[in-house]
Amino acid sequence: MAREANVSVATVSRVLNGTAPVRASTRQKIMAIIEKHKFQPNALARSLVNKRTGMIGVLFPDSSNMFFSEVFGGAERAALKLGYTLFLCNTFSDPHKESEYLHLLCERQVDGLIFMGGRINARQCQDALVQEVIDIQKKTPIVLINGTLPGHPCHRVKTDEFMGTQLLVRHFIELGHERIGFLGGSLATTTTLEKLQAFKETLHANQLPYRQDWIRLGDFSIACGYQRMEQILAMQSRPTAVVCINDYVAIGAIKAALTRGVRVPEELAIAGFDDTQLSSAMNPELTTVSQNSDELGRTALAILSRLIQKEKAQQLTVLAPRLIVRQSTQRES
Amino acid sequence: MAREANVSVATVSRVLNGTAPVRASTRQKIMAIIEKHKFQPNALARSLVNKRTGMIGVLFPDSSNMFFSEVFGGAERAALKLGYTLFLCNTFSDPHKESEYLHLLCERQVDGLIFMGGRINARQCQDALVQEVIDIQKKTPIVLINGTLPGHPCHRVKTDEFMGTQLLVRHFIELGHERIGFLGGSLATTTTLEKLQAFKETLHANQLPYRQDWIRLGDFSIACGYQRMEQILAMQSRPTAVVCINDYVAIGAIKAALTRGVRVPEELAIAGFDDTQLSSAMNPELTTVSQNSDELGRTALAILSRLIQKEKAQQLTVLAPRLIVRQSTQRES
């Protein structure tokens, strides 16, 4: 190709890699030869030239959880406006799957990454897993949603989950509850630790009991909510209100209570977290905390776009949560 | 590069495009030069060489609808096993967004496409939109889920939605219902037309009335189910059972009925469609039809993989639906 264009190999390399300026006429000549020989000067070939693919990789735990799909929707609408295409990968918070996708996405030379769940929320994360992300970050901008890389600078967008939990516990206290439990989540995740810490501190600040047997963790599923509520209902001395780790656990908990003939909220008040679309369609409707899912996704995309353009961006953005009171804690009077 | 490797430009072209056999030693020499000059012999460069990217584009209407995310999950698990990476794009069934994504995905040289919703379900689809897909299909294998390209051969996987609707109507008839309505969906989609046709024929075959004022269409959302049920409840002469276009519409319909103090199923039986995760968590639990969402996705991916490998694949695969009876139509006795 260099011979045909009558230029040096270094010049071809410069054109293909964009590593140094090349005269426009020379560039055109080389591109014409690429065209002639069907070197496919399409998106893939262009991306070799300008080192930009317009693709952003999104690593999320599970898009079938409405909260994540709502965050993704916010990012996607913002991406379309800016001309980016999102590449959604479900990791199920499995570090091996995360590594596999990180590797694949970097091979495909995404311009940037949005990361949520998994290792960035792990209570104890192997150094190698953190290092993998840091190594990628040297070449590819990354924005984390509701997570962090302990001890390393990174760009983050998060909702204040501590404050969100405080809002829920205070709501229960205002309604007169003194026996409050906590359902779902896993101590392996920082999200759960943060919410549980807020739960504990708010109870203590109000001289209310924090009882280990009213704390029933597990995971983030409807099934977990159902099982944990069954355990609570089997207790002699049980709480009158429970905070659930998310809306799905709350849906399962309500289902278990109603199945056993326990009225919600009259005999047991139940609150969720995330304010997914489902929360207002439930029967009873679900009291929950909005994490501003759309804004989380939109803000993460905006920050990532600035980083891709090599512009300065705020390192930490914290969104305020909002308490949404519905029937599962308080009937209309 | 050709000069440095002491080979012809045509040989370089052959190596990069894989258009003709080249001696292994020559190929290695050229690849070594690419490496030396940092021509980035990574996934992007390799994809120029072997014309395979390992990427599959997935055009779905909306991944926040659990049915679609469950179909996607089935495809994704199958893709990981075969070494493909899925590229999920939400089209919201908007033909412009579909065209934009189709264009983007082809630019990125996906090995194949899975298409669901939008134009392939449109009752009246502009010729240009169909032609766009047919043109892409000439170069890139496509598998359609629950849709078709009228008048053109294509590879399809579908659940028999006609039979699914028959199962629901017959279930109502067996329970003694004679006044049966239909909620949600849109006449602009073939899915709705097919279900409505099955609904009508099954009523006729059983000498039961098909009343236009008990057919309340709209869209596929919880909000639509709520509003349409409010209209039904305001009628003097109303049905005793309703078939809903999907689980979301049924959830909204149940919510509206319970809000008005109408007992489900005692005063009004309500059934959904899709058997999403939510259906068993509702209160009452939802009678619905399983479309085997996981299998739909898995089968589409398997067929697409055969097409990518240039192997023969069955043109039409039809999965049988299953009736799932729960509390919203029949209380445990």
XYZ file of N, CA and C in Angstrom, chain A residues 1-4 6-10 12-13 16-17 33 37-40 42-48 51 53-55 62-66 69-70 72-73 76-77 80 83-92 97 100-101 104-109 222 248 251-252 254-255 258-259 277-278 280-285 327, chain B residues 1-4 6-10 12-13 16-17 33 37-40 42-48 51 53-55 62-66 69-70 72-73 76-77 80 83-92 97 100-101 104-109 222 248 251-252 254-255 258-259 277-278 280-285 327:
462
model
N 0.844 -1.201 0.000
C 0.000 0.000 0.000
C 0.881 1.254 0.000
N 1.957 1.194 0.820
C 2.883 2.326 0.895
C 3.495 2.580 -0.487
N 3.844 1.486 -1.186
C 4.464 1.618 -2.498
C 3.476 2.262 -3.484
N 2.256 1.749 -3.464
C 1.250 2.245 -4.398
C 0.974 3.735 -4.191
N 3.060 5.759 -2.950
C 4.338 6.454 -3.059
C 4.641 7.284 -1.803
N 4.359 6.687 -0.692
C 4.679 7.335 0.590
C 5.381 6.305 1.466
N 5.922 6.734 2.589
C 6.610 5.791 3.471
C 5.605 4.965 4.273
N 6.058 3.823 4.738
C 5.211 2.984 5.589
C 4.793 3.775 6.827
N 5.737 4.587 7.319
C 5.445 5.383 8.516
C 4.239 6.299 8.268
N 1.732 5.746 6.177
C 0.511 4.915 6.204
C 0.113 4.666 7.656
N 1.118 4.316 8.445
C 0.865 4.057 9.851
C 0.245 5.278 10.527
N -3.345 5.603 9.475
C -4.212 4.582 10.080
C -4.355 4.774 11.581
N -3.319 5.280 12.204
C -3.357 5.416 13.658
C -3.623 6.834 14.148
N -6.739 4.330 -1.724
C -6.178 3.000 -1.995
C -6.859 1.959 -1.103
N -8.805 -1.233 -2.671
C -8.493 -2.622 -2.337
C -9.499 -3.216 -1.363
N -10.624 -2.533 -1.224
C -11.684 -3.022 -0.336
C -11.157 -3.280 1.074
N -10.388 -2.311 1.582
C -9.933 -2.440 2.957
C -11.063 -2.059 3.926
N -12.296 -1.954 3.374
C -13.466 -1.679 4.207
C -13.324 -0.428 5.067
N -15.016 1.403 6.592
C -16.300 1.624 7.262
C -16.043 2.015 8.714
N -17.038 1.819 9.530
C -16.891 2.218 10.938
C -15.679 1.568 11.588
N -15.470 0.277 11.294
C -14.349 -0.413 11.933
C -13.022 0.167 11.489
N -12.874 0.376 10.170
C -11.615 0.908 9.668
C -11.408 2.335 10.173
N -12.483 3.122 10.154
C -12.376 4.496 10.638
C -11.963 4.522 12.101
N -12.461 3.544 12.847
C -12.143 3.559 14.268
C -10.660 3.274 14.486
N -10.021 2.588 13.521
C -8.570 2.405 13.609
C -7.882 3.740 13.362
N -9.360 6.441 16.319
C -9.393 5.898 17.682
C -10.697 6.194 18.408
N -14.855 4.932 18.434
C -15.818 3.997 17.868
C -17.252 4.470 18.078
N -17.448 5.458 18.946
C -18.809 5.901 19.241
C -19.568 4.903 20.102
N -18.859 3.871 20.581
C -19.525 2.852 21.394
C -19.159 3.033 22.862
N -28.060 -6.698 36.033
C -29.180 -7.483 35.530
C -30.253 -6.535 35.001
N -30.406 -6.478 33.681
C -31.348 -5.514 33.112
C -32.801 -5.943 33.313
N -33.030 -7.177 33.841
C -34.425 -7.545 34.091
C -34.902 -6.964 35.426
N -33.987 -6.420 36.230
C -34.396 -5.654 37.411
C -34.745 -4.253 36.920
N -35.986 -3.859 37.150
C -36.464 -2.595 36.578
C -35.632 -1.391 36.992
N -32.863 -1.242 34.597
C -33.304 -0.911 33.236
C -33.761 0.545 33.159
N -34.238 1.095 34.284
C -34.613 2.509 34.284
C -33.364 3.410 34.261
N -30.548 2.489 32.939
C -30.048 2.308 31.575
C -30.820 3.188 30.590
N -32.146 3.247 30.778
C -32.979 4.089 29.907
C -32.532 5.549 29.938
N -29.342 5.779 28.044
C -29.551 5.536 26.614
C -30.123 6.760 25.900
N -31.096 7.410 26.532
C -31.679 8.606 25.904
C -30.610 9.692 25.750
N -28.131 8.676 22.834
C -28.647 8.869 21.478
C -28.475 10.320 21.041
N -24.962 10.930 20.101
C -24.416 10.119 19.007
C -23.656 8.884 19.451
N -23.793 8.494 20.709
C -23.145 7.268 21.162
C -24.116 6.089 21.077
N -23.556 4.913 20.904
C -24.350 3.698 20.958
C -23.940 2.925 22.201
N -24.925 2.505 22.981
C -24.613 1.763 24.202
C -24.615 0.268 23.927
N -23.718 -0.404 24.609
C -23.468 -1.833 24.456
C -23.741 -2.404 25.844
N -24.951 -2.956 26.043
C -25.368 -3.375 27.384
C -24.968 -4.816 27.687
N -24.262 -5.023 28.772
C -23.829 -6.360 29.166
C -24.319 -6.650 30.573
N -25.016 -7.755 30.743
C -25.482 -8.164 32.066
C -24.420 -9.031 32.727
N -23.909 -8.591 33.861
C -22.817 -9.322 34.512
C -23.309 -10.257 35.608
N -24.546 -10.062 36.066
C -25.092 -10.788 37.206
C -24.135 -10.685 38.402
N -17.619 -12.949 34.877
C -18.353 -12.383 33.751
C -17.945 -10.928 33.534
N -14.672 -10.911 31.775
C -14.874 -11.330 30.385
C -15.408 -10.162 29.554
N -16.434 -9.494 30.081
C -17.026 -8.371 29.330
C -16.061 -7.192 29.244
N -13.708 -8.038 26.533
C -14.372 -7.952 25.220
C -14.603 -6.505 24.806
N -15.111 -5.699 25.739
C -15.444 -4.306 25.413
C -14.186 -3.520 25.057
N -13.097 -3.803 25.763
C -11.853 -3.083 25.450
C -11.299 -3.551 24.118
N -11.426 -4.833 23.834
C -11.019 -5.345 22.524
C -11.783 -4.631 21.409
N -13.072 -4.384 21.675
C -13.900 -3.680 20.687
C -13.672 -2.176 20.746
N -12.728 -1.750 21.591
C -12.333 -0.351 21.680
C -13.491 0.604 21.918
N -37.484 -11.121 44.659
C -38.837 -11.305 45.171
C -38.876 -12.534 46.083
N -38.227 -5.149 44.930
C -38.509 -6.563 44.671
C -38.661 -7.343 45.970
N -41.947 -6.473 47.466
C -43.067 -7.141 46.780
C -43.211 -8.569 47.305
N -42.093 -9.270 47.453
C -42.129 -10.628 48.001
C -42.611 -10.643 49.436
N -44.575 -8.419 50.968
C -46.009 -8.128 51.028
C -46.805 -9.370 50.655
N -46.331 -10.057 49.612
C -47.002 -11.278 49.147
C -47.078 -12.311 50.276
N -49.619 -11.091 53.061
C -51.020 -11.215 52.647
C -51.434 -12.679 52.547
N -50.519 -13.525 52.080
C -50.809 -14.958 51.961
C -51.127 -15.563 53.331
N -41.199 1.389 38.458
C -42.549 1.469 37.878
C -43.573 0.618 38.624
N -43.108 -0.531 39.138
C -44.020 -1.479 39.771
C -44.623 -0.949 41.049
N -46.071 1.623 42.171
C -47.412 2.217 42.231
C -48.484 1.284 41.686
N -48.080 0.153 41.093
C -49.065 -0.787 40.535
C -49.387 -1.918 41.497
N -48.636 -1.989 42.585
C -48.854 -3.057 43.545
C -50.148 -2.817 44.311
N -50.574 -3.877 44.985
C -51.755 -3.773 45.813
C -51.443 -4.394 47.161
N -51.217 -3.637 48.216
C -51.241 -2.175 48.277
C -50.049 -1.547 47.547
N -50.205 -0.264 47.185
C -49.103 0.451 46.547
C -47.944 0.580 47.524
N -49.478 3.297 50.027
C -50.362 2.536 50.925
C -49.677 1.469 51.783
N 3.914 -0.794 3.843
C 3.891 -2.083 4.516
C 4.249 -3.199 3.534
N 3.715 -3.096 2.320
C 3.987 -4.092 1.290
C 5.492 -4.126 0.999
N 6.094 -2.919 0.920
C 7.531 -2.835 0.625
C 8.332 -3.499 1.747
N 7.973 -3.158 2.968
C 8.711 -3.689 4.111
C 8.641 -5.217 4.169
N 8.194 -7.064 1.653
C 8.675 -7.563 0.380
C 7.636 -8.459 -0.302
N 6.410 -8.035 -0.227
C 5.323 -8.761 -0.907
C 4.511 -7.727 -1.687
N 3.587 -8.194 -2.513
C 2.770 -7.266 -3.291
C 1.662 -6.669 -2.427
N 1.180 -5.516 -2.856
C 0.051 -4.893 -2.161
C -1.144 -5.854 -2.150
N -1.287 -6.576 -3.254
C -2.404 -7.526 -3.345
C -2.326 -8.566 -2.232
N -0.944 -8.129 0.738
C -1.357 -7.478 1.992
C -2.887 -7.435 2.046
N -3.455 -7.044 0.933
C -4.907 -6.959 0.858
C -5.538 -8.317 1.161
N -5.316 -9.027 4.835
C -6.237 -8.206 5.629
C -7.689 -8.586 5.382
N -7.995 -9.008 4.188
C -9.390 -9.297 3.856
C -9.726 -10.776 3.864
N 4.532 -7.037 10.979
C 4.743 -5.633 10.628
C 3.590 -4.773 11.168
N 4.252 -1.716 13.736
C 3.832 -0.337 13.482
C 2.588 0.040 14.272
N 2.281 -0.796 15.227
C 1.116 -0.529 16.068
C -0.154 -0.345 15.235
N -0.357 -1.247 14.279
C -1.598 -1.191 13.509
C -2.746 -1.805 14.315
N -2.490 -1.997 15.624
C -3.527 -2.484 16.526
C -4.184 -3.787 16.057
N -5.828 -5.917 17.127
C -6.744 -6.334 18.184
C -8.043 -6.819 17.548
N -9.104 -6.820 18.309
C -10.375 -7.328 17.792
C -10.809 -6.573 16.544
N -10.639 -5.239 16.566
C -11.086 -4.458 15.412
C -10.283 -4.821 14.175
N -8.961 -4.885 14.318
C -8.121 -5.202 13.174
C -8.399 -6.625 12.705
N -8.533 -7.539 13.660
C -8.813 -8.924 13.293
C -10.123 -9.037 12.545
N -11.069 -8.207 12.947
C -12.371 -8.312 12.293
C -12.270 -7.851 10.843
N -11.295 -6.996 10.541
C -11.056 -6.642 9.146
C -10.492 -7.842 8.402
N -13.367 -10.981 8.849
C -14.759 -10.567 8.605
C -15.717 -11.091 9.666
N -16.804 -10.418 13.827
C -16.580 -9.562 14.988
C -17.003 -10.248 16.286
N -17.746 -11.346 16.175
C -18.238 -12.008 17.381
C -19.353 -11.221 18.058
N -19.824 -10.163 17.392
C -20.881 -9.337 17.980
C -22.220 -9.628 17.286
N -38.096 -2.775 24.266
C -37.934 -2.101 25.548
C -37.506 -3.120 26.598
N -36.251 -3.054 27.018
C -35.749 -4.070 27.948
C -36.289 -3.875 29.357
N -37.016 -2.765 29.613
C -37.585 -2.619 30.953
C -38.893 -3.405 31.074
N -39.418 -3.911 29.942
C -40.538 -4.850 30.002
C -39.927 -6.223 30.277
N -40.351 -6.821 31.389
C -39.712 -8.066 31.826
C -39.786 -9.176 30.798
N -36.898 -8.665 28.602
C -35.617 -8.898 29.282
C -35.437 -10.384 29.571
N -36.538 -11.121 29.729
C -36.417 -12.568 29.930
C -36.032 -13.271 28.626
N -34.315 -11.821 26.277
C -32.912 -11.422 26.101
C -31.990 -12.290 26.956
N -32.422 -12.557 28.200
C -31.624 -13.399 29.095
C -31.364 -14.776 28.491
N -28.867 -14.341 25.768
C -27.547 -13.978 26.300
C -26.798 -15.180 26.861
N -27.516 -16.033 27.605
C -26.855 -17.218 28.162
C -26.341 -18.118 27.032
N -23.174 -16.442 25.356
C -21.928 -16.556 26.127
C -21.268 -17.906 25.893
N -19.580 -17.897 22.599
C -18.525 -16.898 22.408
C -18.973 -15.627 21.711
N -20.281 -15.416 21.623
C -20.760 -14.167 21.035
C -21.023 -13.133 22.127
N -20.914 -11.873 21.759
C -21.288 -10.795 22.658
C -22.523 -10.123 22.086
N -23.532 -9.936 22.919
C -24.767 -9.305 22.445
C -24.705 -7.799 22.674
N -25.291 -7.087 21.752
C -25.283 -5.647 21.707
C -26.764 -5.269 21.748
N -27.279 -4.914 22.946
C -28.721 -4.711 23.114
C -29.133 -3.270 22.824
N -30.073 -3.091 21.927
C -30.560 -1.761 21.574
C -32.064 -1.702 21.779
N -32.515 -0.726 22.546
C -33.947 -0.540 22.761
C -34.499 0.388 21.687
N -35.447 -0.097 20.908
C -35.967 0.706 19.788
C -37.249 1.449 20.153
N -37.906 1.036 21.238
C -39.225 1.538 21.611
C -40.176 1.446 20.409
N -35.797 4.987 15.108
C -34.769 4.456 16.001
C -34.282 3.101 15.486
N -31.919 3.738 12.666
C -30.666 4.263 13.202
C -29.800 3.130 13.764
N -30.425 2.263 14.578
C -29.663 1.166 15.170
C -29.223 0.150 14.112
N -26.235 1.613 12.503
C -25.082 1.586 13.417
C -24.518 0.177 13.566
N -25.419 -0.793 13.754
C -24.972 -2.170 13.989
C -24.270 -2.726 12.761
N -24.773 -2.377 11.569
C -24.133 -2.872 10.353
C -22.788 -2.192 10.152
N -22.715 -0.913 10.483
C -21.426 -0.217 10.422
C -20.397 -0.905 11.318
N -20.870 -1.366 12.473
C -19.970 -2.056 13.394
C -19.781 -3.507 13.009
N -20.365 -3.885 11.860
C -20.184 -5.222 11.306
C -20.518 -6.336 12.278
N -48.993 -0.753 32.105
C -49.778 -0.837 33.336
C -50.855 0.259 33.320
N -48.551 -6.767 32.066
C -48.554 -5.385 32.555
C -49.962 -4.792 32.522
N -51.926 -6.295 35.291
C -51.579 -5.717 36.596
C -52.313 -4.391 36.799
N -52.336 -3.554 35.770
C -53.061 -2.285 35.845
C -54.558 -2.506 36.008
N -56.116 -5.144 37.324
C -56.409 -5.651 38.671
C -56.374 -4.496 39.669
N -55.367 -3.642 39.513
C -55.218 -2.485 40.401
C -56.472 -1.612 40.361
N -59.494 -3.483 42.103
C -59.387 -3.514 43.562
C -59.574 -2.118 44.154
N -59.060 -1.107 43.461
C -59.201 0.273 43.937
C -60.675 0.666 44.028
N -41.905 -12.875 35.555
C -41.588 -13.076 36.980
C -42.635 -12.472 37.913
N -43.200 -11.337 37.476
C -44.123 -10.602 38.334
C -45.409 -11.360 38.591
N -46.420 -14.224 39.466
C -46.653 -15.006 40.681
C -46.454 -14.179 41.949
N -45.957 -12.944 41.812
C -45.728 -12.097 42.991
C -46.888 -11.142 43.241
N -47.817 -11.079 42.288
C -48.945 -10.164 42.431
C -49.907 -10.679 43.488
N -50.787 -9.788 43.877
C -51.823 -10.153 44.841
C -53.157 -9.643 44.312
N -54.036 -10.468 43.786
C -53.885 -11.921 43.630
C -52.859 -12.277 42.555
N -52.348 -13.530 42.638
C -51.413 -14.003 41.616
C -52.125 -14.087 40.270
N -54.479 -17.244 40.918
C -55.631 -16.736 41.678
C -56.496 -15.695 40.965
